[in-house]
């Protein structure tokens, strides 16, 4: 199988540069030193922000479920959805194992997740505005 760069997704032609993932106890391969540096910077940042993201998203998901469970009606009931979207924009890979972004490369995966998160924000905002005017 062709090896691809974990960061940019290009096939690796030269001798690969490897980044060791401490948390995963695995190494990933990059096409160049540049991608290698970006990957290790990204992994460090990702590890540092993961817990924060889990906590905020966890709280929002819980609030959302409680709202649904108690069938609360209010213009604010979909605000947690928007906050989750914002969190995913800021920390897009919190729910993904790095094997999932191996296929496209980190850079493209970030773009895809941010796009989906953007859609979630718009969706949540639209319902909120809708509820504000009709409830
Ligand atoms: Zn690369």
PDB file of N, CA and C in Angstrom, residues 1-2 8 14-15 25 31-32 42 47 49 57-58 61 68 70-71 76-77 84 86 94 101 107-108 120 122 126 130:
ATOM      1  N   UNK A   1       0.838  -1.199   0.000  1.00  0.00           N
ATOM      2  CA  UNK A   1       0.000   0.000   0.000  1.00  0.00           C
ATOM      3  C   UNK A   1       0.874   1.250   0.000  1.00  0.00           C
ATOM      4  N   UNK A   2       0.418   2.240  -0.714  1.00  0.00           N
ATOM      5  CA  UNK A   2       1.151   3.487  -0.796  1.00  0.00           C
ATOM      6  C   UNK A   2       1.078   4.233   0.533  1.00  0.00           C
ATOM      7  N   UNK A   8      -0.061  16.400   4.976  1.00  0.00           N
ATOM      8  CA  UNK A   8      -0.613  16.994   3.757  1.00  0.00           C
ATOM      9  C   UNK A   8      -1.335  15.976   2.885  1.00  0.00           C
ATOM     10  N   UNK A  14      10.110  10.382  -1.000  1.00  0.00           N
ATOM     11  CA  UNK A  14      11.468  10.312  -0.450  1.00  0.00           C
ATOM     12  C   UNK A  14      11.445   9.482   0.833  1.00  0.00           C
ATOM     13  N   UNK A  15      12.564   9.473   1.483  1.00  0.00           N
ATOM     14  CA  UNK A  15      12.655   8.816   2.774  1.00  0.00           C
ATOM     15  C   UNK A  15      11.735   9.572   3.739  1.00  0.00           C
ATOM     16  N   UNK A  25       1.378   5.627  21.181  1.00  0.00           N
ATOM     17  CA  UNK A  25       2.493   4.700  21.110  1.00  0.00           C
ATOM     18  C   UNK A  25       2.672   4.144  19.700  1.00  0.00           C
ATOM     19  N   UNK A  31       5.946  13.446   4.659  1.00  0.00           N
ATOM     20  CA  UNK A  31       6.719  13.512   3.422  1.00  0.00           C
ATOM     21  C   UNK A  31       7.947  14.401   3.559  1.00  0.00           C
ATOM     22  N   UNK A  32       7.921  15.329   4.497  1.00  0.00           N
ATOM     23  CA  UNK A  32       9.053  16.250   4.596  1.00  0.00           C
ATOM     24  C   UNK A  32       9.234  16.697   6.043  1.00  0.00           C
ATOM     25  N   UNK A  42       1.000  20.162  15.861  1.00  0.00           N
ATOM     26  CA  UNK A  42      -0.436  19.907  15.906  1.00  0.00           C
ATOM     27  C   UNK A  42      -0.787  18.895  17.003  1.00  0.00           C
ATOM     28  N   UNK A  47      -3.266  17.444  22.001  1.00  0.00           N
ATOM     29  CA  UNK A  47      -3.240  16.800  23.317  1.00  0.00           C
ATOM     30  C   UNK A  47      -3.557  17.783  24.430  1.00  0.00           C
ATOM     31  N   UNK A  49      -5.370  20.523  24.250  1.00  0.00           N
ATOM     32  CA  UNK A  49      -6.709  21.110  24.257  1.00  0.00           C
ATOM     33  C   UNK A  49      -7.817  20.072  24.368  1.00  0.00           C
ATOM     34  N   UNK A  57     -17.803  20.239  25.485  1.00  0.00           N
ATOM     35  CA  UNK A  57     -18.744  19.533  24.616  1.00  0.00           C
ATOM     36  C   UNK A  57     -19.623  18.595  25.447  1.00  0.00           C
ATOM     37  N   UNK A  58     -19.028  17.949  26.460  1.00  0.00           N
ATOM     38  CA  UNK A  58     -19.782  17.059  27.345  1.00  0.00           C
ATOM     39  C   UNK A  58     -20.916  17.800  28.042  1.00  0.00           C
ATOM     40  N   UNK A  61     -23.602  18.753  25.498  1.00  0.00           N
ATOM     41  CA  UNK A  61     -24.374  17.589  25.070  1.00  0.00           C
ATOM     42  C   UNK A  61     -25.359  17.209  26.168  1.00  0.00           C
ATOM     43  N   UNK A  68     -34.034  18.064  25.712  1.00  0.00           N
ATOM     44  CA  UNK A  68     -34.884  17.175  24.919  1.00  0.00           C
ATOM     45  C   UNK A  68     -35.714  16.286  25.855  1.00  0.00           C
ATOM     46  N   UNK A  70     -36.688  16.723  28.960  1.00  0.00           N
ATOM     47  CA  UNK A  70     -37.764  17.417  29.686  1.00  0.00           C
ATOM     48  C   UNK A  70     -38.657  18.192  28.729  1.00  0.00           C
ATOM     49  N   UNK A  71     -38.409  17.980  27.440  1.00  0.00           N
ATOM     50  CA  UNK A  71     -39.054  18.745  26.361  1.00  0.00           C
ATOM     51  C   UNK A  71     -39.261  20.210  26.753  1.00  0.00           C
ATOM     52  N   UNK A  76     -33.628  29.346  23.896  1.00  0.00           N
ATOM     53  CA  UNK A  76     -32.235  29.026  24.210  1.00  0.00           C
ATOM     54  C   UNK A  76     -31.936  27.536  24.120  1.00  0.00           C
ATOM     55  N   UNK A  77     -32.955  26.695  23.844  1.00  0.00           N
ATOM     56  CA  UNK A  77     -32.720  25.253  23.938  1.00  0.00           C
ATOM     57  C   UNK A  77     -31.690  24.733  22.928  1.00  0.00           C
ATOM     58  N   UNK A  84     -21.361  23.579  20.734  1.00  0.00           N
ATOM     59  CA  UNK A  84     -20.644  22.386  20.294  1.00  0.00           C
ATOM     60  C   UNK A  84     -20.001  22.640  18.925  1.00  0.00           C
ATOM     61  N   UNK A  86     -19.035  25.486  17.697  1.00  0.00           N
ATOM     62  CA  UNK A  86     -17.885  26.384  17.875  1.00  0.00           C
ATOM     63  C   UNK A  86     -16.679  25.608  18.404  1.00  0.00           C
ATOM     64  N   UNK A  94     -11.247  16.313  18.169  1.00  0.00           N
ATOM     65  CA  UNK A  94     -11.403  15.733  19.497  1.00  0.00           C
ATOM     66  C   UNK A  94     -12.045  14.357  19.476  1.00  0.00           C
ATOM     67  N   UNK A 101      -7.623  10.349  10.338  1.00  0.00           N
ATOM     68  CA  UNK A 101      -7.163  11.409   9.454  1.00  0.00           C
ATOM     69  C   UNK A 101      -5.967  11.004   8.623  1.00  0.00           C
ATOM     70  N   UNK A 107      -4.435  18.115   7.456  1.00  0.00           N
ATOM     71  CA  UNK A 107      -4.832  19.414   6.951  1.00  0.00           C
ATOM     72  C   UNK A 107      -6.221  19.372   6.317  1.00  0.00           C
ATOM     73  N   UNK A 108      -6.469  18.367   5.445  1.00  0.00           N
ATOM     74  CA  UNK A 108      -7.767  18.251   4.781  1.00  0.00           C
ATOM     75  C   UNK A 108      -8.859  17.845   5.771  1.00  0.00           C
ATOM     76  N   UNK A 120     -23.265  22.996  11.532  1.00  0.00           N
ATOM     77  CA  UNK A 120     -23.940  22.801  12.815  1.00  0.00           C
ATOM     78  C   UNK A 120     -24.249  24.151  13.476  1.00  0.00           C
ATOM     79  N   UNK A 122     -24.579  27.090  11.987  1.00  0.00           N
ATOM     80  CA  UNK A 122     -25.626  27.761  11.217  1.00  0.00           C
ATOM     81  C   UNK A 122     -26.981  27.146  11.545  1.00  0.00           C
ATOM     82  N   UNK A 126     -29.977  29.161  13.273  1.00  0.00           N
ATOM     83  CA  UNK A 126     -31.232  29.352  12.552  1.00  0.00           C
ATOM     84  C   UNK A 126     -32.420  28.923  13.413  1.00  0.00           C
ATOM     85  N   UNK A 130     -35.330  31.261  14.849  1.00  0.00           N
ATOM     86  CA  UNK A 130     -36.693  30.819  14.534  1.00  0.00           C
ATOM     87  C   UNK A 130     -37.539  30.773  15.801  1.00  0.00           C
TER      88      UNK A 130
END
